[in-house]
Short mmCIF file of C-alpha atoms in Angstrom, two decimals:
data_model
loop_
_atom_site.label_atom_id
_atom_site.label_comp_id
_atom_site.label_asym_id
_atom_site.label_seq_id
_atom_site.Cartn_x
_atom_site.Cartn_y
_atom_site.Cartn_z
CA MET P 24 236.52 91.94 85.43
CA THR P 25 234.87 89.08 86.25
CA ALA P 26 231.15 88.54 87.41
CA GLY P 27 231.93 87.87 91.10
CA VAL P 28 234.12 91.33 90.97
CA ILE P 29 231.01 93.13 89.88
CA TYR P 30 228.52 91.75 91.54
CA LEU P 31 231.04 92.72 95.09
CA VAL P 32 231.57 96.24 93.84
CA VAL P 33 227.93 96.86 92.65
CA GLY P 34 226.78 95.25 95.94
CA LEU P 35 228.79 97.34 98.19
CA MET P 36 227.67 100.25 96.68
CA ALA P 37 224.11 99.46 96.81
CA LEU P 38 224.52 98.91 100.43
CA LEU P 39 226.09 102.01 101.10
CA CYS P 40 223.08 103.84 99.22
CA ALA P 41 220.55 101.70 100.94
CA GLY P 42 222.31 102.49 104.39
CA ALA P 43 222.35 106.02 103.60
CA ALA P 44 218.59 106.05 102.77
CA VAL P 45 217.80 104.35 105.92
CA ALA P 46 219.56 107.07 107.79
CA MET P 47 218.12 109.80 106.13
CA ALA P 48 214.82 108.44 106.58
CA ARG P 49 215.65 107.92 110.44
CA MET P 50 216.02 111.70 110.61
CA ALA P 51 213.03 112.55 108.36
CA ILE P 52 210.54 110.41 110.80
CA PRO P 53 210.56 112.60 113.73
CA LEU P 54 210.05 115.64 111.61
CA TRP P 55 207.23 114.11 109.90
CA LYS P 56 205.92 113.19 113.44
CA ALA P 57 205.93 116.52 114.63
CA ASN P 58 205.00 118.20 111.41
CA VAL P 59 201.67 116.15 111.63
CA GLN P 60 201.31 117.23 115.61
CA PHE P 61 201.77 120.79 114.37
CA GLN P 62 198.87 120.46 111.58
CA ARG P 63 196.46 118.32 113.52
CA ARG P 64 196.78 120.08 117.03
CA GLY P 65 198.64 123.11 116.94
CA VAL P 66 197.21 126.40 117.68
CA VAL P 67 197.80 129.88 116.22
CA VAL P 68 198.75 132.57 118.58
CA LYS P 69 200.36 135.82 118.09
CA GLY P 70 204.06 136.45 119.09
CA GLN P 71 207.14 138.84 118.38
CA VAL P 72 210.41 138.76 116.70
CA GLU P 73 213.05 139.58 119.29
CA HIS P 74 216.13 138.98 117.62
CA LYS P 75 217.69 137.81 114.51
CA GLU P 76 220.71 136.33 113.85
CA SER P 77 222.81 135.00 110.84
CA LYS P 78 225.72 132.45 111.23
CA ARG P 79 228.25 131.83 108.44
CA ARG P 80 230.20 128.47 108.50
CA TYR P 81 232.56 126.80 106.70
CA VAL P 82 231.71 123.16 105.27
CA HIS P 83 233.88 120.85 104.09
CA ASP P 84 232.76 119.61 100.41
CA ARG P 85 234.97 116.72 99.37
CA THR P 86 233.41 117.24 95.86
CA SER P 87 234.66 120.32 95.02
CA GLY P 88 238.48 119.86 96.30
CA GLY P 89 239.49 118.31 93.44
CA SER P 90 241.53 114.77 93.82
CA THR P 91 242.44 115.94 97.16
CA GLY P 92 239.05 116.42 98.49
CA GLY P 93 240.12 119.28 100.41
CA GLY P 94 237.52 121.78 99.15
CA GLY P 95 234.54 123.51 100.86
CA ARG P 96 232.14 126.68 100.72
CA TYR P 97 230.61 128.93 103.32
CA VAL P 98 227.05 128.45 104.14
CA THR P 99 224.81 131.12 106.23
CA GLU P 100 222.07 129.77 108.55
CA TYR P 101 219.78 132.12 109.79
CA PHE P 102 217.93 132.00 113.30
CA VAL P 103 215.12 133.99 114.66
CA SER P 104 214.25 134.28 118.53
CA TYR P 105 210.74 135.03 119.42
CA ARG P 106 208.31 135.19 122.03
CA TYR P 107 204.79 134.36 122.62
CA ASP P 108 201.79 134.19 125.08
CA TYR P 109 199.75 131.10 125.77
CA ASN P 110 197.23 130.22 128.58
CA GLY P 111 198.77 133.64 130.63
CA GLN P 112 202.61 132.24 130.26
CA THR P 113 205.01 133.94 128.19
CA TYR P 114 207.47 131.49 126.34
CA LYS P 115 210.72 131.86 124.22
CA ASP P 116 212.16 130.43 121.20
CA ILE P 117 214.75 130.52 118.77
CA LEU P 118 214.54 128.64 115.72
CA PRO P 119 216.20 128.21 112.40
CA VAL P 120 214.16 129.74 109.69
CA THR P 121 214.66 130.22 105.72
CA GLU P 122 216.54 133.05 104.38
CA GLY P 123 213.04 134.55 103.07
CA SER P 124 211.27 134.71 106.37
CA TYR P 125 214.78 136.01 107.98
CA LYS P 126 214.63 139.06 105.45
CA ALA P 127 211.15 139.52 105.58
CA TRP P 128 210.63 139.43 109.37
CA SER P 129 212.35 142.32 111.65
CA GLU P 130 212.77 142.68 115.09
CA GLY P 131 209.70 143.49 117.29
CA LEU P 132 207.63 142.54 114.26
CA PRO P 133 204.54 140.68 114.97
CA VAL P 134 204.51 136.79 113.95
CA ASP P 135 202.11 133.92 113.92
CA VAL P 136 203.64 131.31 116.01
CA THR P 137 202.06 127.63 115.92
CA VAL P 138 201.92 126.09 119.63
CA LEU P 139 201.03 122.56 120.65
CA PRO P 140 198.35 123.21 123.41
CA ASN P 141 199.42 119.70 125.33
CA ASN P 142 203.07 121.11 125.39
CA PRO P 143 203.04 125.09 124.81
CA SER P 144 207.12 125.42 125.28
CA ARG P 145 206.86 123.43 121.51
CA SER P 146 206.49 126.30 118.87
CA ARG P 147 206.74 126.65 115.23
CA LEU P 148 206.61 129.92 113.48
CA THR P 149 203.82 129.74 111.11
CA GLY P 150 204.38 130.60 107.51
CA ASP P 151 208.01 129.57 107.90
CA LEU P 152 209.23 126.67 105.40
CA TYR P 153 212.26 125.61 107.31
CA ALA P 154 211.24 122.37 109.30
CA PRO P 155 208.60 121.23 106.47
CA GLY P 156 211.64 121.81 103.73
CA LEU P 157 214.08 119.74 105.65
CA PHE P 158 211.62 116.67 106.08
CA ILE P 159 210.75 116.93 102.18
CA GLY P 160 214.45 116.96 101.38
CA LEU P 161 214.73 114.35 103.70
CA ILE P 162 212.41 112.15 102.32
CA ILE P 163 213.14 112.93 98.44
CA GLY P 164 217.16 112.10 99.37
CA SER P 165 216.31 108.71 101.19
CA ILE P 166 214.12 107.88 98.12
CA THR P 167 216.55 108.81 95.37
CA LEU P 168 219.24 106.95 97.37
CA ALA P 169 216.92 103.75 97.68
CA LEU P 170 216.15 103.92 93.93
CA ALA P 171 219.79 104.36 93.28
CA ALA P 172 220.56 101.01 95.40
CA ILE P 173 217.88 99.20 92.94
CA ALA P 174 219.55 100.68 89.82
CA LEU P 175 222.86 99.46 90.70
CA ILE P 176 221.75 95.90 91.17
CA VAL P 177 219.77 95.77 88.01
CA ILE P 178 222.62 97.41 86.28
CA ALA P 179 225.04 94.93 87.28
CA PHE P 180 222.81 92.31 86.66
CA VAL P 181 222.22 93.32 83.02
CA PHE P 182 226.14 93.88 82.31
CA VAL P 183 226.82 90.52 83.88
CA HIS P 184 224.32 88.77 81.55
CA ASN P 185 224.68 90.99 78.48
CA PRO P 186 228.31 90.75 77.92
#
């Protein structure tokens, strides 16, 4: 292969990695801002689990289907609906939760809910790591993809200049 073709292919791959890194970072920023708000301004109130629900859905997975890319797998998502009172008003919400929280909490169980005082309809189940875990995953993914883009460019440069 010529140097130009190698630079073109690696450049396109690096651009794809960088684009995916930017997209993941853009998803992580609102989660980060919400996380900061809950940590700085959040007030913990008592709530109660009203209902638990799990949903199983099929996720297409191009990597597991062989050359046709038609594979996939089933994933289970967990949700908890809950209610809480803040300043004399009752609020209800439903959030995705980790499998551990889903199994640990039962309907009718009291739970701690972190509420934003300036917007009490926004809440988070205290002790569940779903939202922070998603944020951390997006950040790690975006950093990894950005590093992959840089590595691809360095590898192409070294390959072309050291035949």
